[in-house]
Amino acid sequence: MRSGASLSWPPATTSTQGVLMSGIDEVARRAGVSTATVSRALSGRGYVSDATRLKVAEAAAELDYVVSSNASSLASGRTRNVGVVVPSLNHWFFASVIEGAESALLRQGYDLTLYNLTGGGDERKSVFDHFLLRQRVDAVIAIGLELTEEEVSSLHAMGKPLIGVGGPIAGVFSLIMDDVAVTRLATEHLLGLGHTRIAHIGGDKEFDLDFHLPTSRRSGYEAALRDAGVPLDEALFRPADFTLPGGYEAAKQLLGSPHNRPTAIVASSDEMAIGSILAARDLGLSVPQDVSVVGIDDHQLAAFFGLTTVAQFPRRQGEHAVEALMQLLEPAADAPQSADVPLPYELIVRSSTARAPQ
Amino acid sequence: MRSGASLSWPPATTSTQGVLMSGIDEVARRAGVSTATVSRALSGRGYVSDATRLKVAEAAAELDYVVSSNASSLASGRTRNVGVVVPSLNHWFFASVIEGAESALLRQGYDLTLYNLTGGGDERKSVFDHFLLRQRVDAVIAIGLELTEEEVSSLHAMGKPLIGVGGPIAGVFSLIMDDVAVTRLATEHLLGLGHTRIAHIGGDKEFDLDFHLPTSRRSGYEAALRDAGVPLDEALFRPADFTLPGGYEAAKQLLGSPHNRPTAIVASSDEMAIGSILAARDLGLSVPQDVSVVGIDDHQLAAFFGLTTVAQFPRRQGEHAVEALMQLLEPAADAPQSADVPLPYELIVRSSTARAPQ
DNA sequence: GTGAAAGCGCTAACAG
DNA sequence: CTGTTAGCGCTTTCAC
């Protein structure tokens, strides 16, 4: 159970602090300047001569000085920390957005504190009523979450920037994909290969409550068919829950239908698309000879399954959210780019799609 | 791109803080006591009469008072925040441990700040040299990471408790599975079904550098065979990288061998086991009639694939780590349980294993 | 049990 | 460009 170390800690001394914590005044003394100058030199805000800045930097390095973020935050009102709220961690999309945000924040010297709402209602309430309000974060990023007006306005009242990723939040700046266009592209790929009986596995109502993502994607699919003059067929739509097993079930139904079996499937997520591929196999149908499958995401397993998909680059979305935040948080920044560019997406053709049979 | 809200924030006023931030003195005034009493009443440390405590709680509630964690941390030296360092988020095991830790911490009123090292060497250095030292965390949990002596000792010097999960760290208290026993159990399950040509897909050297996990698992496999009097066969071992594609490749080699094809496979992870199942299918072999497969993890997809596996409950490991930490961080705690209990594991039999053929 | 007062370690005016 | 001087909002001795 343990690797030879005892649980008690610190080893022997019970000093509250570690031993070698040098403070700003030690650095000041060593560099022969005032603490104010040290602060300015190290933080970069305010005028300091290059010579002084160098001396200070040296002194700080020699002493292994690291600012106390608490003292700094208390004095300045800025924490250099952002809160990230997610519904769950065990999802490729959320995890990827967080990874992107985390590395972008790290680069800026910011910390990321994570609030995972998997637990349920109580957790959510305490996060918004308590945790996010204790002056520990400068801003919050909400991923794949629809916030209530109350939640938005309490953050709002604290003067904390809030940015949404993966779904629009009423009255809040959000990064969202053009879901209509994405699904249209996937569908057009299939139409271009000569398919006309194209099924769609979309999200079910439950998901729609949050973001209308299922609806948007479905309308992209329908628009593509309409433009191509292909009649819509209710029987070719199946709702599912975005997971692999869900996609499997839905595809089984679609592909098992005795009449007019679809020759292609557009799934609203790669996991559902992979489930569809497995369902086809279990029915003895081959992909892509008998049925073509296209997903949306470019999930880590997509390549392995040879899945044709529309990539949506979630890591980049996380980075993007951070960049947008920085424009608000760091007025000094040279505003490298507006946050107003559309999120990129891209059709990646692999081996799960081919010319329509016959 | 945006949902109707402009990027500028806060809406109009440029006040650095929000509007309605009540401080401890307002609470004190309203409750008719001193700020010191409010602090004691709300934090629970120090003597306060029940009557006073109640009055204070009411006043605080009415004012929506939330302590400023920075001010509190600066004054007390405790941050009520723990740092969690992981190699990556997009892994079932890591994400699950974090989820467990996060919810346990939330329950204790602690925040979790995340340090994801996916980026590479530089990132890691700055996390350990800078981020973890700025007095923002009371302790750190390292998941699936081998820390260098330096890294351990700098945390150590700060007096910060450190606990490892998913691998032992030299000289540091760690939660680890009994990997030998786990793999032995999986192998014995197969032996009990009459299999004797049992292959093992383990981790490759790269992973062994960190935790000797591959080696431990392999020796559990070998011990089980030895005890059953089954001779070892080098040809029945294949290293892989713990991923689904990796398991697929390895299983293809194993199951494609012209002579003495194994009738069963023990994989060191569920993803590799699932890869093995897919490989068997692609070779036209059926699972479990022709070949049995058992994994280790109880990954979220295990049930869908009918995979027999040894569950290792990573969420619980995260919670467990937090409990151990709390014993150090909160002396007042009634020490409910020693951290010294072994981590639980459990064989879950599904449909990927059956009696050996013939 | 409760209040008064002295900081926690840094930043931000303000002078110079 | 740099130093002086006040705090940031709490917690915590120490008296009472």
XYZ file of C-alpha atoms (C1' of nucleotides) in Angstrom:
748
model
C 0.000 0.000 0.000
C 2.695 2.442 0.747
C 6.060 2.763 -0.756
C 8.085 2.835 2.395
C 7.230 6.371 3.399
C 5.061 7.064 6.373
C 1.896 9.042 6.050
C 2.967 11.640 8.534
C 4.256 14.764 6.939
C 6.274 16.873 6.966
C 8.922 14.379 7.974
C 9.933 15.669 11.360
C 9.729 19.408 11.811
C 6.239 20.667 12.264
C 6.963 24.071 10.870
C 3.878 25.403 9.175
C 5.924 26.719 6.336
C 8.816 25.150 4.619
C 12.268 26.319 5.519
C 13.587 28.398 2.683
C 10.813 30.786 1.774
C 12.395 34.015 0.783
C 10.145 37.037 0.601
C 10.108 40.072 -1.546
C 12.068 42.137 0.948
C 14.984 39.736 0.883
C 15.078 40.076 -2.855
C 14.892 43.837 -2.503
C 17.761 43.898 -0.048
C 19.885 41.646 -2.223
C 19.233 43.707 -5.316
C 19.712 46.952 -3.428
C 16.307 48.352 -4.320
C 12.920 48.785 -2.702
C 10.235 46.128 -2.553
C 8.085 48.226 -4.833
C 10.737 48.083 -7.487
C 11.059 44.363 -7.117
C 7.339 44.028 -7.574
C 7.395 46.189 -10.670
C 10.435 44.480 -12.129
C 9.052 41.011 -11.671
C 5.492 41.691 -12.719
C 6.389 43.782 -15.693
C 3.928 46.520 -14.901
C 5.325 49.962 -14.270
C 8.585 51.527 -15.360
C 11.833 49.900 -14.347
C 15.194 50.446 -15.969
C 16.624 47.476 -17.750
C 19.636 47.449 -15.491
C 17.485 47.304 -12.393
C 15.223 44.711 -13.861
C 18.219 42.527 -14.486
C 19.609 42.934 -10.996
C 16.251 42.069 -9.523
C 15.819 39.058 -11.740
C 19.211 37.778 -10.674
C 18.552 38.289 -7.018
C 15.210 36.568 -7.315
C 16.722 33.629 -9.124
C 19.494 33.246 -6.597
C 17.000 33.153 -3.771
C 14.546 30.910 -5.624
C 12.008 33.582 -4.974
C 8.450 32.873 -6.042
C 5.737 35.429 -5.345
C 3.076 34.424 -2.899
C 0.032 34.386 -5.074
C -2.210 35.048 -2.119
C -0.465 38.168 -1.014
C -0.284 39.319 -4.573
C -3.930 38.625 -5.225
C -5.067 40.282 -2.062
C -3.139 43.409 -2.826
C -3.928 43.602 -6.505
C -7.351 42.057 -6.759
C -6.187 39.791 -9.553
C -5.670 36.120 -8.910
C -4.115 34.867 -12.131
C -6.358 31.889 -11.901
C -9.377 30.896 -13.917
C -12.159 28.552 -12.998
C -13.268 25.953 -15.496
C -16.635 24.317 -15.036
C -17.472 21.068 -16.833
C -20.264 18.523 -16.660
C -17.838 15.627 -16.707
C -14.212 14.761 -17.311
C -14.581 11.377 -18.895
C -15.555 12.729 -22.270
C -13.211 13.237 -25.106
C -14.591 16.655 -25.966
C -14.523 18.128 -22.472
C -11.160 16.660 -21.608
C -9.695 18.022 -24.820
C -11.051 21.509 -24.310
C -9.619 21.520 -20.804
C -6.238 20.369 -22.046
C -6.183 23.194 -24.533
C -7.253 25.764 -21.985
C -4.818 24.477 -19.400
C -1.802 24.727 -21.617
C -2.771 28.169 -22.867
C -3.244 29.353 -19.299
C 0.031 27.885 -18.154
C 1.786 29.797 -20.896
C 0.283 32.994 -19.511
C 1.260 32.168 -15.967
C -2.288 31.395 -14.976
C -3.593 28.500 -12.947
C -6.719 26.547 -13.772
C -9.031 25.425 -11.049
C -11.414 22.755 -12.043
C -15.040 22.372 -11.077
C -16.521 19.107 -12.243
C -20.266 18.859 -11.921
C -20.628 15.127 -12.477
C -21.904 14.681 -8.958
C -25.313 16.264 -9.454
C -27.447 19.177 -8.382
C -26.064 19.865 -4.961
C -22.554 20.055 -6.193
C -23.537 22.495 -8.860
C -25.259 24.785 -6.431
C -22.338 24.912 -4.059
C -19.930 25.574 -6.875
C -21.901 28.569 -8.066
C -23.010 29.858 -4.686
C -19.793 29.438 -2.890
C -16.716 28.236 -4.642
C -16.743 30.572 -7.596
C -17.457 33.559 -5.414
C -14.614 33.359 -2.997
C -12.376 35.579 -5.013
C -10.223 32.779 -6.160
C -10.706 33.156 -9.874
C -10.470 36.097 -12.249
C -12.808 34.561 -14.772
C -14.664 31.408 -15.576
C -14.926 29.178 -18.603
C -18.041 27.036 -18.805
C -17.727 24.012 -21.066
C -20.740 22.205 -22.463
C -23.002 23.729 -19.897
C -26.085 25.819 -20.022
C -25.983 28.220 -17.129
C -29.090 29.585 -15.522
C -29.700 33.284 -15.476
C -28.978 33.285 -11.767
C -25.662 31.557 -12.238
C -24.671 33.988 -14.929
C -25.740 37.018 -12.986
C -23.977 36.114 -9.773
C -20.737 35.797 -11.685
C -21.695 38.923 -13.495
C -22.245 40.775 -10.231
C -18.747 39.851 -9.138
C -17.408 41.440 -12.290
C -15.990 38.158 -13.476
C -15.716 37.545 -17.192
C -17.499 34.399 -18.255
C -17.064 32.582 -21.494
C -18.869 29.535 -22.811
C -17.413 26.749 -24.940
C -19.371 24.046 -26.697
C -22.700 25.746 -26.460
C -24.199 29.187 -26.288
C -25.116 30.697 -22.965
C -27.768 33.351 -23.053
C -26.222 36.773 -22.916
C -22.710 35.429 -22.625
C -19.926 35.412 -25.129
C -19.512 31.855 -26.309
C -17.428 29.858 -28.694
C -19.620 27.594 -30.730
C -19.312 25.597 -33.854
C -21.488 26.243 -36.827
C -23.247 22.941 -36.288
C -25.500 23.366 -39.248
C -22.556 23.799 -41.573
C -20.640 20.924 -40.061
C -23.403 18.402 -40.537
C -24.201 19.772 -43.923
C -20.608 19.166 -44.948
C -20.699 15.583 -43.692
C -23.943 14.967 -45.533
C -22.722 16.558 -48.726
C -19.703 14.306 -48.681
C -22.077 11.358 -48.806
C -24.288 12.932 -51.446
C -21.215 13.566 -53.517
C -20.484 9.848 -53.417
C -23.868 9.141 -54.880
C -25.756 8.204 -51.730
C -29.393 9.151 -51.469
C -30.663 6.943 -48.682
C -28.704 8.667 -45.956
C -29.684 8.134 -42.345
C -28.932 10.472 -39.459
C -28.194 9.505 -35.888
C -28.567 12.656 -33.843
C -28.754 13.584 -30.206
C -31.958 13.019 -28.303
C -34.138 15.640 -26.693
C -32.281 15.529 -23.422
C -29.272 17.090 -25.052
C -31.286 19.553 -26.962
C -32.454 21.211 -23.803
C -28.966 22.425 -23.254
C -27.762 23.571 -26.594
C -30.009 22.779 -29.466
C -26.975 21.070 -30.855
C -28.996 18.039 -31.955
C -31.465 20.286 -33.689
C -28.799 22.335 -35.429
C -27.033 19.276 -36.675
C -30.219 17.733 -37.872
C -31.101 20.807 -39.818
C -27.695 20.833 -41.484
C -28.369 17.276 -42.575
C -31.810 18.155 -43.850
C -30.641 21.253 -45.629
C -28.029 19.287 -47.526
C -30.589 16.722 -48.632
C -33.053 19.379 -49.606
C -30.499 21.244 -51.671
C -29.695 18.024 -53.450
C -33.320 17.378 -54.129
C -33.376 14.245 -51.997
C -36.651 13.774 -50.150
C -36.498 13.561 -46.367
C -37.607 10.350 -44.719
C -38.570 10.340 -41.056
C -37.662 6.682 -40.818
C -34.053 7.542 -41.508
C -33.608 9.542 -38.331
C -32.726 8.005 -34.979
C -31.968 9.812 -31.740
C -29.210 8.537 -29.460
C -27.107 9.696 -26.549
C -23.789 10.492 -28.225
C -22.122 7.358 -26.857
C -20.743 4.358 -28.689
C -23.360 1.946 -27.328
C -26.070 4.438 -28.163
C -24.857 4.702 -31.735
C -24.676 0.942 -31.956
C -28.303 0.529 -30.951
C -29.529 3.207 -33.280
C -27.570 1.856 -36.225
C -28.838 -1.662 -35.577
C -32.374 -0.370 -35.982
C -31.567 1.632 -39.053
C -29.586 -1.071 -40.819
C -31.861 -3.867 -39.788
C -34.920 -2.405 -41.439
C -36.205 -4.847 -44.057
C -37.022 -2.236 -46.669
C -35.025 0.591 -48.033
C -32.032 0.105 -45.793
C -29.892 3.256 -45.809
C -26.612 3.094 -47.679
C -25.018 5.720 -45.484
C -25.173 7.137 -41.981
C -24.297 10.592 -40.692
C -23.719 10.371 -36.950
C -23.588 13.439 -34.709
C -20.526 12.157 -32.891
C -17.626 9.881 -33.660
C -18.507 7.578 -30.822
C -21.930 7.006 -32.327
C -20.331 6.589 -35.725
C -17.979 3.935 -34.388
C -20.946 2.232 -32.771
C -22.581 2.274 -36.181
C -19.581 0.630 -37.792
C -19.652 -2.109 -35.187
C -23.393 -2.562 -35.672
C -22.921 -2.907 -39.411
C -20.271 -5.544 -38.906
C -22.448 -7.480 -36.507
C -25.153 -7.510 -39.150
C -22.721 -8.846 -41.678
C -22.640 -5.621 -43.661
C -19.313 -4.254 -44.691
C -18.197 -0.699 -44.311
C -17.901 1.059 -46.690
C -19.016 -1.385 -49.415
C -22.514 -1.870 -48.089
C -22.814 1.167 -45.922
C -20.811 4.360 -45.509
C -20.456 6.022 -42.117
C -19.352 9.531 -41.285
C -18.979 11.054 -37.847
C -18.314 14.436 -36.290
C -15.412 15.124 -33.899
C -12.217 13.431 -35.017
C -12.096 11.522 -31.781
C -8.846 9.803 -30.807
C -10.192 6.460 -31.984
C -11.462 7.745 -35.321
C -8.241 6.977 -37.152
C -8.095 3.443 -35.816
C -11.558 2.708 -37.138
C -10.818 4.420 -40.414
C -13.677 6.771 -39.722
C -14.402 9.613 -42.090
C -15.360 12.561 -39.936
C -15.581 16.312 -39.590
C -12.887 17.384 -37.145
C -13.728 20.088 -34.650
C -10.408 20.615 -32.830
C -11.529 20.934 -29.219
C -8.055 21.633 -27.871
C -7.924 24.658 -30.066
C -11.291 25.717 -28.752
C -9.904 25.645 -25.223
C -6.939 27.731 -26.271
C -9.211 30.061 -28.091
C -11.358 30.635 -25.039
C -8.282 31.526 -23.049
C -7.101 33.972 -25.680
C -10.449 35.706 -25.608
C -10.295 35.893 -21.846
C -6.818 37.326 -21.867
C -7.964 40.261 -23.931
C -10.227 41.168 -21.054
C -7.916 40.252 -18.233
C -4.672 41.657 -19.546
C -5.351 45.089 -20.976
C -1.659 45.361 -21.777
C -1.912 42.547 -24.280
C -1.394 43.560 -27.867
C -4.767 42.150 -28.827
C -3.298 39.730 -31.328
C -6.584 38.600 -32.762
C -10.216 39.178 -32.312
C -12.154 36.370 -30.757
C -14.581 36.800 -33.520
C -13.172 34.364 -36.050
C -15.328 31.354 -36.734
C -14.255 28.045 -35.202
C -12.576 25.894 -37.813
C -13.755 22.472 -38.867
C -12.540 20.132 -41.517
C -13.698 17.060 -43.364
C -11.271 14.193 -42.896
C -11.868 11.396 -45.340
C -10.786 7.947 -44.263
C -12.012 4.502 -45.183
C -15.523 4.380 -43.790
C -17.078 6.110 -46.766
C -17.206 5.141 -50.417
C -19.298 5.338 -53.549
C -22.873 4.253 -53.030
C -23.402 0.570 -53.849
C -24.691 -0.429 -57.292
C -19.656 32.810 -33.142
C -21.180 34.735 -30.351
C -24.521 34.445 -28.796
C -25.531 38.051 -28.972
C -23.373 39.266 -26.135
C -20.397 41.432 -26.771
C -16.951 40.420 -25.725
C -16.398 43.451 -23.580
C -16.945 42.775 -19.940
C -18.143 43.774 -17.440
C -21.100 45.151 -19.384
C -20.692 48.826 -18.786
C -19.190 49.744 -15.443
C -15.482 49.265 -15.262
C -15.419 48.656 -11.540
C -12.617 46.268 -10.734
C -14.764 44.429 -8.265
C -18.361 43.527 -8.481
C -20.908 45.610 -6.718
C -22.258 43.642 -3.816
C -19.227 42.238 -2.102
C -19.915 42.279 1.593
C -16.913 41.876 3.836
C -16.438 40.328 7.213
C -16.953 43.624 9.007
C -20.405 44.088 7.570
C -21.311 40.663 8.842
C -19.843 41.546 12.214
C -21.821 44.751 12.402
C -25.031 43.045 11.406
C -24.548 40.252 13.932
C -23.468 42.702 16.594
C -20.134 41.055 17.250
C -16.496 41.606 16.346
C -14.867 40.458 13.161
C -12.792 38.044 15.179
C -15.916 36.312 16.354
C -17.302 36.127 12.861
C -14.126 34.492 11.709
C -14.246 31.977 14.537
C -17.929 31.279 14.086
C -17.687 30.698 10.366
C -14.493 28.712 10.328
C -15.415 26.546 13.263
C -12.095 26.953 14.998
C -12.072 28.575 18.411
C -14.781 28.922 21.020
C -18.024 30.584 20.078
C -21.337 30.201 21.878
C -24.024 28.461 19.934
C -26.226 31.522 20.105
C -23.541 33.718 18.621
C -22.665 31.178 15.998
C -26.271 31.175 14.891
C -26.555 34.942 14.745
C -23.403 35.128 12.697
C -24.533 32.424 10.330
C -27.771 34.281 9.746
C -26.102 37.582 9.136
C -23.683 35.972 6.727
C -26.474 34.282 4.841
C -28.490 37.462 4.566
C -25.541 39.303 3.119
C -24.494 36.453 0.826
C -21.165 36.694 2.498
C -18.414 34.491 1.148
C -14.938 34.686 2.646
C -12.216 35.966 0.414
C -10.002 32.955 0.087
C -6.997 35.108 -0.601
C -7.287 37.172 2.500
C -8.004 34.070 4.485
C -5.070 32.207 3.021
C -2.689 35.055 3.521
C -3.638 35.423 7.145
C -3.819 31.766 8.012
C -1.258 30.188 5.734
C -3.787 27.584 4.582
C -5.267 27.808 1.121
C -7.932 25.102 1.108
C -6.798 24.169 -2.325
C -4.903 21.177 -3.574
C -2.874 20.806 -6.712
C -3.372 17.752 -8.880
C -0.715 16.865 -11.407
C -1.464 14.456 -14.255
C 0.314 13.384 -17.412
C -2.855 13.689 -19.469
C -6.592 14.182 -19.195
C -7.754 12.117 -22.094
C -7.308 8.833 -20.327
C -10.013 6.983 -18.575
C -7.895 6.223 -15.544
C -6.578 9.722 -14.949
C -9.885 11.402 -15.629
C -11.616 9.053 -13.233
C -9.134 9.577 -10.439
C -9.509 13.318 -10.859
C -13.282 13.082 -10.761
C -13.087 11.155 -7.526
C -10.602 13.562 -5.994
C -12.556 16.583 -7.144
C -15.808 15.519 -5.596
C -14.145 14.516 -2.336
C -12.392 17.872 -2.181
C -15.548 19.790 -2.954
C -17.248 18.068 -0.061
C -14.495 19.327 2.207
C -14.722 22.848 0.889
C -11.471 22.532 -1.007
C -10.687 23.594 -4.536
C -8.675 21.556 -7.005
C -6.217 23.187 -9.285
C -5.159 21.130 -12.192
C -1.736 20.810 -13.731
C -1.760 18.804 -16.906
C 1.663 17.856 -18.193
C 0.640 16.688 -21.665
C 2.585 19.523 -23.219
C 6.049 18.208 -22.541
C 9.230 18.882 -20.622
C 9.094 22.630 -20.376
C 5.637 22.632 -18.991
C 6.601 20.175 -16.343
C 9.553 22.222 -15.231
C 7.562 25.390 -14.871
C 4.836 23.626 -12.961
C 7.271 22.304 -10.417
C 9.584 25.296 -10.276
C 7.006 27.960 -10.257
C 3.348 27.120 -10.149
C 3.348 24.686 -7.294
C 5.536 26.919 -5.192
C 3.531 30.079 -5.180
C 1.683 29.240 -2.040
C -1.464 28.459 -3.832
C -1.895 24.846 -2.738
C -1.805 23.119 0.612
C -0.845 19.785 -0.854
C -0.367 17.984 -4.121
C -1.648 14.757 -5.574
C 0.439 13.257 -8.358
C -1.406 10.834 -10.587
C 0.387 8.301 -12.740
C 3.622 10.190 -12.506
C 7.056 9.386 -11.320
C 8.497 12.461 -9.725
C 12.181 13.150 -9.626
C 13.936 13.525 -6.325
C 14.255 17.210 -6.967
C 10.577 17.615 -7.610
C 9.721 15.739 -4.463
C 12.174 17.630 -2.352
C 11.140 21.081 -3.483
C 7.574 20.298 -2.484
C 8.970 18.734 0.618
C 10.919 21.879 1.458
C 7.735 23.899 1.263
C 6.191 21.605 3.825
C 3.554 20.480 1.384
C 2.125 17.007 1.731
C 2.449 14.983 -1.439
C 0.624 11.831 -2.279
C 0.923 9.582 -5.301
C -1.846 7.677 -7.054
C -1.385 5.021 -9.690
C 2.245 4.440 -9.048
C 4.743 4.568 -6.224
C 6.943 7.587 -5.822
C 10.171 7.018 -3.988
C 9.878 8.134 -0.410
C 6.326 9.347 -0.822
C 3.123 7.894 0.440
C 1.311 6.405 -2.514
C -1.850 4.578 -3.307
C -1.106 1.655 -5.538
C -2.849 -1.457 -6.613
C -1.445 -4.855 -5.897
C -0.736 -5.369 -9.576
C 0.674 -8.818 -9.107
C -2.485 -10.015 -7.404
C -4.746 -8.362 -9.954
C -3.143 -10.033 -12.932
C -2.873 -13.287 -11.075
C -6.606 -13.182 -10.493
C -7.335 -12.527 -14.149
C -5.060 -15.368 -15.176
C -6.514 -17.762 -12.631
C -9.963 -17.071 -13.977
C -8.774 -18.333 -17.342
C -6.944 -21.311 -15.849
C -10.096 -22.193 -13.975
C -11.920 -22.364 -17.285
C -9.442 -24.914 -18.529
C -7.192 -22.686 -20.605
C -3.513 -23.465 -20.736
C -2.309 -21.558 -23.776
C -2.823 -18.146 -22.236
C -1.148 -15.134 -23.805
C -0.344 -11.864 -22.082
C -0.383 -8.411 -23.592
C 1.486 -6.181 -21.191
C 2.923 -2.736 -21.191
C 6.163 -2.023 -22.971
C 9.408 -0.842 -21.470
C 8.554 2.781 -21.810
C 5.868 2.443 -19.199
C 7.989 0.318 -16.968
C 10.391 3.156 -16.420
C 7.751 4.934 -14.490
C 6.126 2.359 -12.350
C 7.188 -1.163 -13.028
C 3.512 -1.741 -13.546
C 4.093 -3.825 -16.676
C 6.606 -5.943 -14.817
C 4.360 -6.433 -11.800
C 1.462 -7.454 -13.945
C 3.565 -9.811 -15.949
C 4.827 -11.482 -12.838
C 1.292 -11.976 -11.555
C 0.496 -13.689 -14.823
C 3.573 -15.850 -14.616
C 3.017 -16.730 -10.991
C -0.486 -17.943 -11.726
C 0.744 -20.143 -14.558
C 3.586 -21.506 -12.489
C 1.296 -22.364 -9.604
C -0.945 -24.200 -12.018
C 1.982 -26.110 -13.430
C 1.613 -24.528 -16.844
C 4.935 -23.888 -18.573
C 5.729 -20.340 -19.597
C 6.163 -19.565 -23.265
C 7.970 -16.448 -24.357
C 6.054 -16.456 -27.604
C 2.849 -15.825 -25.700
C 3.913 -12.426 -24.425
C 3.519 -9.195 -26.390
C 4.240 -5.676 -25.235
C 1.929 -2.850 -26.227
C 1.144 0.705 -25.241
C -2.067 0.307 -23.237
C -4.228 1.696 -26.046
C -6.892 0.008 -28.098
C -4.920 0.128 -31.354
C -1.876 -1.176 -29.521
C -3.845 -4.119 -28.165
C -5.261 -4.775 -31.598
C -1.823 -5.034 -33.161
C -0.470 -7.258 -30.442
C -3.465 -9.575 -30.546
C -3.252 -9.856 -34.309
C 0.285 -11.175 -33.938
C -0.632 -13.534 -31.170
C -3.763 -14.917 -32.785
C -2.304 -15.048 -36.236
C 0.515 -17.363 -35.301
C 0.243 -20.559 -37.323
C 1.134 -22.930 -34.521
C -0.162 -23.167 -31.027
C -2.453 -20.201 -31.219
C -3.424 -19.115 -27.686
C -6.968 -19.850 -26.548
C -6.992 -16.926 -24.163
C -5.469 -13.489 -23.658
C -4.849 -11.540 -20.474
C -4.453 -7.862 -21.360
C -3.026 -5.301 -18.966
C -5.730 -2.801 -19.765
C -9.296 -2.907 -20.971
C -8.471 -0.842 -24.009
C -5.932 -3.410 -25.100
C -8.432 -6.162 -24.311
C -11.054 -4.514 -26.478
C -8.459 -4.170 -29.201
C -7.855 -7.902 -28.852
C -11.540 -8.671 -29.228
C -11.654 -6.629 -32.418
C -8.527 -8.338 -33.709
C -10.044 -11.747 -33.068
C -13.168 -10.765 -34.973
C -11.172 -9.489 -37.896
C -9.404 -12.829 -38.029
C -12.725 -14.596 -38.078
C -12.280 -16.001 -34.591
C -15.171 -15.720 -32.199
C -14.930 -14.522 -28.660
C -15.293 -16.432 -26.405
C -15.761 -19.657 -28.356
C -12.367 -19.607 -30.030
C -10.562 -17.232 -27.763
C -11.260 -15.780 -24.327
C -10.161 -12.263 -23.432
C -9.840 -10.670 -20.032
C -8.796 -7.119 -19.264
C -7.918 -4.978 -16.286
C -9.713 -1.708 -15.428
C -13.451 -1.957 -15.907
C -13.330 0.844 -18.406
C -16.574 2.553 -19.388
C -16.724 0.559 -22.615
C -16.040 -2.796 -20.983
C -19.704 -3.605 -20.454
C -20.600 -2.787 -24.042
C -18.017 -5.229 -25.340
C -19.018 -7.835 -22.795
C -15.484 -7.768 -21.500
C -14.541 -9.830 -18.473
C -12.164 -7.706 -16.434
C -10.683 -6.940 -13.056
C -12.152 -3.647 -11.887
C -9.881 -1.176 -10.146
C -12.240 1.664 -9.178
C -10.170 4.733 -9.991
C -12.766 7.198 -8.724
C -12.483 5.615 -5.356
C -8.730 5.918 -5.559
C -9.088 9.660 -6.042
C -11.401 9.928 -3.069
C -9.073 7.804 -1.066
C -6.130 10.057 -1.798
C -8.113 13.047 -0.607
C -9.101 11.311 2.596
C -5.489 10.538 3.335
C -4.568 14.151 2.673
C -7.292 15.442 4.940
C -5.842 13.567 7.851
C -2.736 15.645 7.461
C -4.375 18.907 6.543
C -7.213 18.937 9.026
C -5.864 17.861 12.407
C -9.336 18.305 13.833
C -10.653 15.470 11.705
C -11.769 12.432 13.624
C -9.416 10.251 11.631
C -12.183 8.015 10.361
C -9.954 5.469 8.697
C -6.359 4.779 8.182
C -5.092 5.248 4.672
C -3.500 1.894 5.050
C -6.248 -0.343 3.718
C -5.414 -2.094 0.472
C -7.028 -0.778 -2.689
C -9.925 -2.990 -3.677
C -10.202 -4.844 -6.955
C -12.757 -7.257 -8.236
C -13.166 -9.788 -11.000
C -16.154 -8.967 -13.167
C -17.143 -11.817 -15.395
C -18.942 -10.953 -18.602
C -19.159 -12.681 -21.949
C -15.637 -12.477 -23.304
C -14.437 -15.538 -21.408
C -15.608 -19.138 -21.546
C -14.467 -22.714 -21.196
C -11.415 -23.509 -23.263
C -12.324 -24.919 -26.697
C -12.416 -28.720 -27.203
C -16.754 33.388 25.187
C -15.461 37.661 22.982
C -12.924 42.036 21.413
C -8.614 44.765 20.144
C -4.870 44.934 17.547
C -1.119 43.307 14.963
C 0.137 41.530 10.975
C 0.120 37.721 6.593
C 3.384 39.407 1.822
C 2.557 41.955 -1.621
C 0.890 46.050 -4.855
C -0.429 50.713 -6.035
C -0.845 55.320 -5.591
C 1.851 59.154 -4.757
C 5.853 61.829 -4.394
C 10.218 62.668 -5.673
C 12.698 55.681 -13.083
C 12.461 54.590 -7.892
C 11.237 54.804 -2.791
C 7.570 55.698 0.779
C 3.401 54.726 2.497
C -0.927 52.685 2.933
C -3.661 49.240 2.825
C -5.977 44.353 0.401
C -9.647 41.280 4.025
C -8.959 38.126 6.892
C -6.956 35.279 11.203
C -4.947 35.060 15.407
C -2.566 35.852 19.665
C -3.494 38.154 23.797
C -6.209 40.385 27.137
C -10.527 40.872 29.231
